[in-house]
Each structure stands twice: as structure tokens, then as C-alpha cells.
Amino acid sequence: MSLELLLFLILALIAIASALGMLLSRHAVYAALFLVLNFATVAVFYLLLNAPFIAMAQITVYAGAIMVLFLFVIMLLGTEVLPPSPVLPWQRPLAFLLALGLLAESVYLLFFRQRLTLSLPATIDPFSGPKAIGQALFTGYLLPFEITSILLLVAMVGAILLTRKER
Amino acid sequence: MDYALLIEWTLKSLILLLVLLGGFAYLTLYERKALARIQVRIGPNRAGPWGILQPVADGIKLIFKEEFTPASADKLLFFLAPLITVVPALVIAAVVPWGPPVEIFGRRVTLQVADLNVGVLYVMAIASISVYGIVLAGWASNNKYAMLGGMRSSAQMISYELALGLAFVTAILLADSMQLSEIVAAQRNVWFVVLQPVGAAIFLIATLAEVNRAPFDMPEAEQELTAGYHTEYSGMKFALFFMAEYDKMIVVSALAASLFFGGYWGPGVERFPWLGPVYMAIKVIILLFGMIWVRATLPRIRYDRLMSLGWKVLFPLALAVAFITALGILLEQLWLVPLLSLLAAFLTSLLVTRAIWRKVYA
């Protein structure tokens, strides 16, 4: 077994365990912290894939900013312990169906991957450097990039508008 | 596997850790001495000649103090919080270059633990993680004052991270790289503080807020929150919070030196590369003195003022400065950059002064 495979297996175990912990924890602060751990593990996955820029962005944005805000709100509202959630009758079968669909799709992708990836644009070869990513973002993917930024701006303005007091 | 490389890395990390730990011990003494001088006192002078054994005495005292855990605290997080605070403060130093590459036993050794190509982003990532320790300490203590301190710190650190990130951007733009070694190498002839004085000033102000130092020491404001997030901590756990704060001070000063004050460059470094760490140490000590000086001089800012300063003054100014830097580089007129940024800073301070005056005399 190569070192990379071993690292991957350990990381995958941590990722799945932390995701499960987040779902099953009845304590909101612990659930949030499990999610932070999960984000950190995903960042290490990116490092394994030779993409340090995305790994660091993942930690800065998700673990560093968004989850701190989550924790802030949880602590501010004092809703640390969740009440037992009501069971919706249609939830379980729907979850089962959706999970089955996801499994089928991933199996299909795994076995017929060659044919599918041919249509995708090739990634930039040294995907690691920030320069390569900047170049890709501002040339090949300029339109999606701009649309995303406008979307975020609209969300921000919307949040400000929703919390504004009527005068 | 190259064993020499492995030994080199281990030694470099070990030396860095020892420097940070020793630096922490003696920074406390330096701060107490400097504060005493500014306040016309003598300062600690009983333990050893000139009080140089004071940190040892403090350490022994803290080790033998009773470790106390509140009965209704969250035991696991209460135990983990000091560790989560200390580890980021230490590992952030890994990307700081301490000197130019030198020859040791015929090997070319870079005086830097890890030269990442996303070095600046790494600093941002680790800095954003270090909020957790303080927030969790405040929450896990199950104490209202500690909780308020933790909440304040999370709001404060997130707010000032934006201005800090944009100050990083100015240095990245000027050096055309995110790699700290290249940013320092680009300052061989001109320090970035000359090209972008406003960016450097924003960086210094924002880092004061990031390391929770006076006048931004809201999370532990003694008069209102007893001791803020570490109210319930005692003994070595308390010492760990202290260590994190002082190590962060050292690291942040080293980062400021490498991003804006020419890093290890100084007269004669090209001929004698070992002068590099010496210059670096001198710059770090000067910047540390600046932080202590600020603490001795300025009173603590009120909490809402702190947030307005971060969001309404520093953040827009940092955005303008980043834009100006990019503009100067695009037009290839670098002399425009300091001129326009100083103008922007002047306009901002004029507006702020007017706003304050209007409030005072309204």
C-alpha cells in the first residue's frame, strides 16, 4: 500500500466520522465543531490533490469565517441543545431514494468515466500555483466568476435590506 | 527519502519553536520593563540581576498553581481551548523567512521552515482558525463574563480580518507573488512601506485587533469583564493563553517586518547572509516596542467604536488602497501609489474627524 493511499484512507475515515458526528450530535456547538473538522479534512484532501490554494481558501472561508459566524449565532441565541426533531413521514423514504440515486450515479461515473471526462475542458497542468488559478479564473471562467460575484453581492444587499428597520 | 533534508527540517522547526518559547518568556519581561519605564517606575528587578530571571519565577509559580475547572464547565472544550489557541500561534511562524539562503556544511539552507507558494494565504487561514480557541474558552467556561469576552473576540477578529486581508493584498500586488520569500526578495531596493505606507499602517492597526492587544483588548477588558475569556482559567492553562498572545505578537511583528519593512534586508546582507536574522530580530524588537508603546499610551476603545472603526473606516480605506496599488502597477507609474494612498488616508481621517466633531458639538 502506498503512503498516499494510506493517508487517503485515514482522511476519509476522519471525514466520514466527523460528518456522522455532526449529524448525530444533539449539541449544536459540538455539531458545529464536527463540521469544522470536516471542512479541515476536506482541505487536507485538496492538499493531497496538489491544490494548496484551494485548500487554504477552504480553511479561510469555511472553517475560519463561516463556521465562526455559525458558532457566534449558536452561542448568541443560546440554543446549544437541540430539541428532539419531529419525524416527518415522507422524509425517510425520500432520503433513501435520493441516496440510492446518488450511489447509482457515482457507480456509473466510476465505470464510464473515460467517455464522460473527454468532453470536459482540461485542467491547467500545474494547478497548484495561485498564478495558474488566477489566470484560469480571469480568462477561461470569467463569466461564471462574475456571475458568482454578482450573486454574492445581491445576497449581501438582500440581507441588509431584510434587517433594515422601517422608517 | 533524503535524510539530510529530514534532519534539516526537524532542526529548523525545533529552533523556531525554541525561539518562540524563549521569545515569549522574555517578551513578558520586556513588556513589563518598558511599561514601567513609560510609567516612571522601575519594573521587576528582584529575580536575578536586572530581573532577568523573572520569567523563570513566573513560570514556576504558574506550574505550581492549582488547576481549577468550574463544576458546570464543558470539560472537554475547557481543556482543549488553550491548546487550540496556542497551536495556531506557533505554526503560523513556519512561513516567515528569517534570512537569505546560507551555506551550512556545504548545503544550501533556506532560513525558513516552509516556503509555500500560497504563504500569505496560509497565514490568513491559520489566523482565522485561532479565533476558535478564544470563543470556545469563553463558551466552555460557562461564565457570563467569559462568554461575552469570547463573543466580542469572534466579532472583532472577523471584522478586522477583512482589512488585514486587503493590506496583505497590497503587498502581494507589489511583489507579484504570494510566496513570502519572494515578497521579501522583492524589497531588496525599496521597502514596501515606502511604496505603500497606508497599507502598512492598516496592517499594523488590524494586527493589533487580531492579537487582542490594547487599545483593542476588548475580549479581556478587565474593568468590564473581569478578565474576559480566561476568567475561569488558572495555572498552566492560563499561561498557555498568555503564551499564545505573546507568540502572536512576535509572529505578527515578524510578518509585518517581512511584508512591509524589508524583512531580513539591511546593509551588508548580500556579503554576509548571517546578518539577515540579526536585522530581522532588530526589526521585530522595534515593532514589538511599538505595540507596547501603544498599550502604554492609548486607552481602550469602546466596543461599538471598535466595530465602526473596523467596518466604516479601515475596510473602505483598505479597499481604496488595494485599488490604488493595482492602478499604479497597471499604469506602471509606481510613484502614484504612495501619493494617492496618502491622499486617500488623509481624506478618510478628515471625514472621521468631521464626523466626531459633529457628534461632539451637535
Coordinates of N, CA, C and O in Angstrom, one line a residue, chain B residues 12 25-26 28 40 83 85 87 102 104 129 148 157 202 234 253 257 264-265 296 311:
Chain B
K12 N 15.3 23.0 12.0 CA 14.8 24.3 11.8 C 13.5 24.5 12.6 O 13.3 25.5 13.2
A25 N 8.8 34.1 26.8 CA 9.2 34.4 28.2 C 9.8 35.8 28.4 O 9.5 36.5 29.3
Y26 N 10.7 36.1 27.4 CA 11.4 37.4 27.6 C 10.6 38.6 27.1 O 10.9 39.7 27.5
T28 N 7.5 39.0 27.9 CA 6.7 39.4 29.0 C 7.6 40.3 29.9 O 7.2 41.4 30.3
V40 N 7.1 55.7 34.5 CA 8.1 56.2 35.5 C 8.1 55.3 36.8 O 8.0 55.7 37.9
L83 N -5.2 24.8 24.0 CA -4.4 24.2 23.0 C -4.8 24.7 21.6 O -3.9 25.0 20.8
T85 N -5.8 27.5 21.0 CA -5.3 28.9 20.9 C -3.8 28.9 20.6 O -3.3 29.8 19.9
V87 N -1.6 26.4 19.4 CA -1.0 25.8 18.3 C -1.0 26.7 17.0 O 0.1 26.8 16.4
V102 N 21.6 30.4 3.3 CA 23.0 30.3 3.7 C 23.6 29.0 3.5 O 22.9 28.0 3.2
I104 N 25.6 25.9 5.0 CA 26.0 25.2 6.2 C 26.5 23.8 5.9 O 25.8 23.0 5.3
I129 N -8.3 30.4 12.0 CA -8.6 29.3 12.9 C -8.4 29.7 14.3 O -9.1 29.2 15.2
L148 N -19.1 36.7 27.2 CA -19.1 38.0 26.5 C -17.7 38.2 25.8 O -17.6 38.7 24.7
M157 N -12.4 39.8 15.6 CA -11.4 39.2 14.7 C -11.9 39.0 13.3 O -11.2 39.3 12.4
I202 N -2.5 50.2 7.9 CA -3.7 49.4 8.1 C -3.3 48.0 8.7 O -3.9 47.5 9.6
S234 N -6.8 29.0 35.2 CA -5.7 29.2 36.2 C -4.5 28.3 35.9 O -4.6 27.5 35.0
S253 N 4.7 40.7 14.4 CA 5.7 41.7 14.1 C 6.7 41.1 13.0 O 7.1 41.9 12.1
A257 N 7.3 42.9 9.5 CA 8.7 43.2 9.0 C 8.9 42.6 7.6 O 9.4 43.2 6.7
Y264 N 14.5 40.6 6.0 CA 15.9 40.5 6.5 C 16.9 41.4 5.8 O 18.1 41.4 6.1
W265 N 16.4 42.2 4.9 CA 17.4 43.1 4.2 C 17.9 44.2 5.1 O 17.2 44.7 5.9
A296 N 0.8 51.4 26.3 CA 1.0 52.3 27.5 C 0.4 53.7 27.2 O 0.1 54.4 28.1
W311 N -15.3 48.5 10.3 CA -16.1 48.3 9.1 C -16.2 49.6 8.3 O -16.3 49.6 7.1

